[in-house]
PDB file of C-alpha atoms in Angstrom:
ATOM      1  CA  UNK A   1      96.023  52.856  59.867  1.00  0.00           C
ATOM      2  CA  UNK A   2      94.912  54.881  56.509  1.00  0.00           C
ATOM      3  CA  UNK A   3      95.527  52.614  53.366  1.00  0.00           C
ATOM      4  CA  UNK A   4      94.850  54.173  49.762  1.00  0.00           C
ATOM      5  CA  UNK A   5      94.232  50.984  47.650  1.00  0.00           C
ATOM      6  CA  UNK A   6      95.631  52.136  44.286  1.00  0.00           C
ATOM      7  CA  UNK A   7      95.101  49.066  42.263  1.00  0.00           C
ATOM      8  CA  UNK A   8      92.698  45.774  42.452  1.00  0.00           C
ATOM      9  CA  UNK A   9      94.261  43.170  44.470  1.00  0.00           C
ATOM     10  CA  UNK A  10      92.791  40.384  41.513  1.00  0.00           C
ATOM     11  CA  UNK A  11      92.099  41.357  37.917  1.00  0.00           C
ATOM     12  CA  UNK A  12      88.320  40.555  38.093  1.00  0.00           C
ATOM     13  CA  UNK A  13      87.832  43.069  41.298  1.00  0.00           C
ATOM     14  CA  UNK A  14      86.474  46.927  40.677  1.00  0.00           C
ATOM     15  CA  UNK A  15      89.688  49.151  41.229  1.00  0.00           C
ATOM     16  CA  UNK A  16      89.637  50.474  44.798  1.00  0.00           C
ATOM     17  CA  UNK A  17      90.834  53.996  44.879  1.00  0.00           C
ATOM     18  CA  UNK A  18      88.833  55.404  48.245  1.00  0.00           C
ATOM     19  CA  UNK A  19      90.942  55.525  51.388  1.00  0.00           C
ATOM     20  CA  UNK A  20      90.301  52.545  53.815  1.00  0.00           C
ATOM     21  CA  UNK A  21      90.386  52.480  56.836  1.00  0.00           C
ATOM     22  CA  UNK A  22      91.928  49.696  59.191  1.00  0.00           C
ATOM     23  CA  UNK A  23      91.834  49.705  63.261  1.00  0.00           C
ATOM     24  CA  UNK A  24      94.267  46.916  64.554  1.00  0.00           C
ATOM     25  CA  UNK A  25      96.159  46.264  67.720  1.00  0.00           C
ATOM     26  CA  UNK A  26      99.629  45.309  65.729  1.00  0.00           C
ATOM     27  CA  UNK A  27     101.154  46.789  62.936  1.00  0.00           C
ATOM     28  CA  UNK A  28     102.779  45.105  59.667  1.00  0.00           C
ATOM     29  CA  UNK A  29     106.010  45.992  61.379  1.00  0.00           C
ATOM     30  CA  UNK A  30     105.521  44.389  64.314  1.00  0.00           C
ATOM     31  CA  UNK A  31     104.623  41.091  62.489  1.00  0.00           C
ATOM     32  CA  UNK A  32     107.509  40.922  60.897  1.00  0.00           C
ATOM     33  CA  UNK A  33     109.344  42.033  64.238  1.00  0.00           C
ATOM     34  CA  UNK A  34     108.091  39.223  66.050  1.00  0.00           C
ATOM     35  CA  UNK A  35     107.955  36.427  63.733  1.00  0.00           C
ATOM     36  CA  UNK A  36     110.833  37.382  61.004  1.00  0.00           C
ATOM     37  CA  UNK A  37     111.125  38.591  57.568  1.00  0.00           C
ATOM     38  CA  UNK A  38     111.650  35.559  55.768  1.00  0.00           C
ATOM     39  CA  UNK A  39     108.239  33.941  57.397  1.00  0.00           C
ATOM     40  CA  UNK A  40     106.359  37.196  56.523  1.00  0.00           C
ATOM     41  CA  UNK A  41     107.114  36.486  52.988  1.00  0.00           C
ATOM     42  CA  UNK A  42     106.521  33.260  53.076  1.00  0.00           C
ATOM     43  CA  UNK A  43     103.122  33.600  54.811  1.00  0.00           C
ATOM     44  CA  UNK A  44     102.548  36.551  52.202  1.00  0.00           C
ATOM     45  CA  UNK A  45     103.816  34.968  49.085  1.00  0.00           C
ATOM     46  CA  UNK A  46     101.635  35.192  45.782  1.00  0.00           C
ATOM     47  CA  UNK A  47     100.794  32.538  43.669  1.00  0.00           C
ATOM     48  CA  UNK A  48     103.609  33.246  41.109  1.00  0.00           C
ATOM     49  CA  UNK A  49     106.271  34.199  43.965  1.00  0.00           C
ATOM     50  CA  UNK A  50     107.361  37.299  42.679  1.00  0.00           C
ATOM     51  CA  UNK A  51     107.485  38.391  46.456  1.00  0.00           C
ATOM     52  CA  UNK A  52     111.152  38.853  48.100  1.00  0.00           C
ATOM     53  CA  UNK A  53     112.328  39.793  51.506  1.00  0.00           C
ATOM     54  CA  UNK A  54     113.609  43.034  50.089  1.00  0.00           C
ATOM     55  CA  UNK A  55     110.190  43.757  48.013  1.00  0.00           C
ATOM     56  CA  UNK A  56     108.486  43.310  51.336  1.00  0.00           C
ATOM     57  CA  UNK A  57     110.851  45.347  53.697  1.00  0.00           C
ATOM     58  CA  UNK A  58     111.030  48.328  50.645  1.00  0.00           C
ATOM     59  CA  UNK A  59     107.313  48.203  50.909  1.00  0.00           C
ATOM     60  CA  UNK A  60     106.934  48.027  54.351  1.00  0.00           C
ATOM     61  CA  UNK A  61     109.228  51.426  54.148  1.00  0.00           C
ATOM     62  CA  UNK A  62     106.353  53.203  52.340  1.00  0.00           C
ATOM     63  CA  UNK A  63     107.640  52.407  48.749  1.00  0.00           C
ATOM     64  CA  UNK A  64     111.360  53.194  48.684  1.00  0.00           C
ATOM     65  CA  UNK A  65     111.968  50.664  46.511  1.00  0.00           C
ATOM     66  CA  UNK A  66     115.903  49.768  46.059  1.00  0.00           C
ATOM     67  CA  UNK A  67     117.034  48.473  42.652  1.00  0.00           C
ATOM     68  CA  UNK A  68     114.474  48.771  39.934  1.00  0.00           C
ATOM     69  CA  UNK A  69     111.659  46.316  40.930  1.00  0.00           C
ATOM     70  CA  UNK A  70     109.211  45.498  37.729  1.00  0.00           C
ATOM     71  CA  UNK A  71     105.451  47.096  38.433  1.00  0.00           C
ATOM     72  CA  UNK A  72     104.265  43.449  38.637  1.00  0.00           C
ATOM     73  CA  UNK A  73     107.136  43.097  41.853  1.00  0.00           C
ATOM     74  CA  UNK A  74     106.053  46.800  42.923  1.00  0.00           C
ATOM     75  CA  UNK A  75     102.098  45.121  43.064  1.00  0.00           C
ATOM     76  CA  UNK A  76     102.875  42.013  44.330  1.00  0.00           C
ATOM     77  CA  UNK A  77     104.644  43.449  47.518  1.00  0.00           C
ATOM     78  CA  UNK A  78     101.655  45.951  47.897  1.00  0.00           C
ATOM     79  CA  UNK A  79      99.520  43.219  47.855  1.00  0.00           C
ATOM     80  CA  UNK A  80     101.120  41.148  50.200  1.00  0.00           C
ATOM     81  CA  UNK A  81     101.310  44.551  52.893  1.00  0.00           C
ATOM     82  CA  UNK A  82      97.655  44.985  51.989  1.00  0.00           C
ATOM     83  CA  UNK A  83      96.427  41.463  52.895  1.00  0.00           C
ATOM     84  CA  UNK A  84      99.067  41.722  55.867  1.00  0.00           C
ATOM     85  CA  UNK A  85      97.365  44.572  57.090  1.00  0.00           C
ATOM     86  CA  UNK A  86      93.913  43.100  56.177  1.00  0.00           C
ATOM     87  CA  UNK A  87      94.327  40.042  58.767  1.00  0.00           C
ATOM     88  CA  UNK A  88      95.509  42.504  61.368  1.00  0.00           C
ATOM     89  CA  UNK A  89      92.247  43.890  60.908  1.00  0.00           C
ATOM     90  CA  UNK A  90      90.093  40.895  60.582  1.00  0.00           C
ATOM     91  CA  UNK A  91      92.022  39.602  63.955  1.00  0.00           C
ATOM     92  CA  UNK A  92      91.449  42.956  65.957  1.00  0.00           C
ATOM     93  CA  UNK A  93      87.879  42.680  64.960  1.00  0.00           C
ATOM     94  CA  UNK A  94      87.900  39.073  65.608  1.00  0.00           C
ATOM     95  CA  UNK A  95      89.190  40.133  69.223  1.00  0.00           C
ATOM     96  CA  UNK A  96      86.397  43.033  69.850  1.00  0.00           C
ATOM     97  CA  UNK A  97      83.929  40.589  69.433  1.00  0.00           C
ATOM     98  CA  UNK A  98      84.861  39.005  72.742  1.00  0.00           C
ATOM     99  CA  UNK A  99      86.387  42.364  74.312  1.00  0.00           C
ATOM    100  CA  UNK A 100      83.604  44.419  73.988  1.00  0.00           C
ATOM    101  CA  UNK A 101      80.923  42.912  76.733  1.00  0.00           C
ATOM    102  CA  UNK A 102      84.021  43.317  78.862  1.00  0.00           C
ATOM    103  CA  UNK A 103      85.140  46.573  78.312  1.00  0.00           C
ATOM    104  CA  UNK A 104      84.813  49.740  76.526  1.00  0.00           C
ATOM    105  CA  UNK A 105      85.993  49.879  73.110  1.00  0.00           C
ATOM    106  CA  UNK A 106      87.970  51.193  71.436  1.00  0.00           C
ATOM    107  CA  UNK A 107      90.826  50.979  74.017  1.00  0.00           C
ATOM    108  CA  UNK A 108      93.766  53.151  73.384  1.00  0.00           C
ATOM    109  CA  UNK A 109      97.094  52.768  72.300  1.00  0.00           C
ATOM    110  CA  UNK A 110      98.499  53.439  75.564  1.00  0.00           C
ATOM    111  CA  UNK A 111      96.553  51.274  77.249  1.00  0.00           C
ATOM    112  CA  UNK A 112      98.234  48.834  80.265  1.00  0.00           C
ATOM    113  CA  UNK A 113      96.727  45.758  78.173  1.00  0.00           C
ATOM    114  CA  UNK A 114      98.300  47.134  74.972  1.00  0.00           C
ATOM    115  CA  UNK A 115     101.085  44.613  74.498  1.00  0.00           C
ATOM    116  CA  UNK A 116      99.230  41.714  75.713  1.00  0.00           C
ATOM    117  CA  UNK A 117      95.972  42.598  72.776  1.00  0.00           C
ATOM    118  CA  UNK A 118      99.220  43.096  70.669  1.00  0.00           C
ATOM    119  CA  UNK A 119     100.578  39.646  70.606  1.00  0.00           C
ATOM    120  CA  UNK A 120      97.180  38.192  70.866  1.00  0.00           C
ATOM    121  CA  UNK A 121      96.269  39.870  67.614  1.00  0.00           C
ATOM    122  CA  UNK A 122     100.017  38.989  65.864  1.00  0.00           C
ATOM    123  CA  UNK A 123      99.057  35.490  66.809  1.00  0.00           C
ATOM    124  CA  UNK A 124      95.614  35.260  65.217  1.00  0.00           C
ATOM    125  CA  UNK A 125      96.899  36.897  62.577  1.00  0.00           C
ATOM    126  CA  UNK A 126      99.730  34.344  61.613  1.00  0.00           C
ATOM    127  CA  UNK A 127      97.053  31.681  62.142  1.00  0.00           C
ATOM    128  CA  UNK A 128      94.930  33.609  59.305  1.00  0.00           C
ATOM    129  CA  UNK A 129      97.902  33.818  56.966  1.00  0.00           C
ATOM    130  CA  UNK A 130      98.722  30.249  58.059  1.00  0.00           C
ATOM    131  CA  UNK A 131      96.231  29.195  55.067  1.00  0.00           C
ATOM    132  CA  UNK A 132      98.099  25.642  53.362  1.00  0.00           C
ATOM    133  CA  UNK A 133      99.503  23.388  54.809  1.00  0.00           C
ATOM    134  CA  UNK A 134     102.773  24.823  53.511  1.00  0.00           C
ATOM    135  CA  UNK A 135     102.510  27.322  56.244  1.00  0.00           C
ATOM    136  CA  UNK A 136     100.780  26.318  59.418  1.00  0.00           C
ATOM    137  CA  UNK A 137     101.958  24.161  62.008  1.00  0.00           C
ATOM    138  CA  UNK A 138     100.472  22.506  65.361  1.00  0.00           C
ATOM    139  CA  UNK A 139     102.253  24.738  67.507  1.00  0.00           C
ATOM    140  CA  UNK A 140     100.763  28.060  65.733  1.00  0.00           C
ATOM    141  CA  UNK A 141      97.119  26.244  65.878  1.00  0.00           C
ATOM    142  CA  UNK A 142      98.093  25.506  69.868  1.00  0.00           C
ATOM    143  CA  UNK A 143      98.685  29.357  70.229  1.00  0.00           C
ATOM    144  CA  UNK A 144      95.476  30.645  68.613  1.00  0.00           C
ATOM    145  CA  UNK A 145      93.980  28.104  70.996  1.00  0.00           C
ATOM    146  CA  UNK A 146      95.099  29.639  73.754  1.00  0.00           C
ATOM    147  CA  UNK A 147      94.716  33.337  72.975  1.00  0.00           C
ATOM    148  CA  UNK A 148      91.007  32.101  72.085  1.00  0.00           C
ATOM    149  CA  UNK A 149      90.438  30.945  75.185  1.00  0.00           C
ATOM    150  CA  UNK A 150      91.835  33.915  76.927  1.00  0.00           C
ATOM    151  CA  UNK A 151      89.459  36.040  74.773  1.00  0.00           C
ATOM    152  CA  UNK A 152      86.659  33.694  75.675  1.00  0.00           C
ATOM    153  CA  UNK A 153      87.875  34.118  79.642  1.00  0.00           C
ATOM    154  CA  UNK A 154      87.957  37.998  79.315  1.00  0.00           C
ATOM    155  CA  UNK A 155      84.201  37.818  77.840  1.00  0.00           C
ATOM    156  CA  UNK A 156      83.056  35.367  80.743  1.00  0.00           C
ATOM    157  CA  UNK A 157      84.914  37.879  83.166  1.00  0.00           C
ATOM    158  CA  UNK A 158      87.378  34.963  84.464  1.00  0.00           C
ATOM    159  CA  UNK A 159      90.381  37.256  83.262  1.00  0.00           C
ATOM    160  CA  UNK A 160      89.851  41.084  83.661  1.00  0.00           C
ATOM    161  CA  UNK A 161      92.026  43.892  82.021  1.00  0.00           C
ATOM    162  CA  UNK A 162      93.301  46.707  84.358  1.00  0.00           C
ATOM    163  CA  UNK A 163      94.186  50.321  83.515  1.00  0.00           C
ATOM    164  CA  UNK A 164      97.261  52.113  83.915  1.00  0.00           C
ATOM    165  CA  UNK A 165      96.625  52.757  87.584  1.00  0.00           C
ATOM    166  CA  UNK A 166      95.723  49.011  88.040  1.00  0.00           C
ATOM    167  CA  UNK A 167      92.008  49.428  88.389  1.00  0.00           C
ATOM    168  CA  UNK A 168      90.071  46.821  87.071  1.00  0.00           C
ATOM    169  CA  UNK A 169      88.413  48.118  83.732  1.00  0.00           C
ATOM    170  CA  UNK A 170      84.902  47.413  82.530  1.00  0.00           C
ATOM    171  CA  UNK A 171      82.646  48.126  80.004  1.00  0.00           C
ATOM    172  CA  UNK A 172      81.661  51.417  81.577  1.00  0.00           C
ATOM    173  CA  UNK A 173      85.020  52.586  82.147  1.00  0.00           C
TER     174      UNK A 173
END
């Protein structure tokens, strides 16, 4: 994922106008696939809740913005996408810590494990967003604890990730 960061996400941060770079197993649109819309922007919403559903959706359509949304709505929605796709990130990383003594990274797209690193990586994510207690809830915590431990399993070697032909894969392969 290539992100230009046009303007500073707070007032006090140095304007960011280099591209940046973000490797993640889920996308923004799959997050708001699998857990809904109106909990994206909840999970996502600034401090003076200028973030809508439709803000987030325009923005998640690569700034096709419908109506005539103020610049401060405009920044507020491309802030939310860029912390969005931020977690993603930090989660994916988060998961290569534990992945990589047990295989070779980075695995591709394509790979048979795809989906599963997918919705290991939406979960950890919503438990990142999941910040207040506004927005997290046992069961989310209970899911995090689980793909942790399966992260911790694939490390130890308890749980092992095949390739497309079924072979086991390791960290040579």
């Amino acid at each position: 994922l290539l992100l230009l960061r046009a303007a500073a996400l707070s007032p006090s941060a140095p304007e960011i106008t280099e591209p940046v770079v973000l490797r993640s197993y889920a996308s923004a649109a799959r997050y708001v696939q699998k857990f809904g819309l109106a909990e994206a922007v909840q999970m996502l919403a600034d401090e003076e809740r200028l973030l809508t559903s439709q803000l987030l959706t325009d923005r998640l359509a690569g700034n096709q913005w419908s109506g005539s949304p103020t610049p401060e709505e405009r920044t507020a929605a491309s802030a939310a996408l860029d912390r969005l796709n931020r977690q993603l990130a930090v989660s994916s990383n988060f998961m290569d810590g534990y992945l990589r003594s047990a295989v070779t990274l980075p695995l591709s797209h394509d790979d048979a494990n795809a989906t599963t690193l997918e919705d290991c990586c939406l979960a950890l994510a919503r438990c990142g967003l999941a910040d207040d207690s506004d927005n997290a809830t046992e069961r989310m915590d209970e899911c995090c604890k689980t793909w942790r431990q399966w992260l911790r399993d694939v490390a130890a070697g308890k749980i092992q990730l095949v390739t497309q032909s079924g072979a086991m894969r390791s960290a040579q392969s």
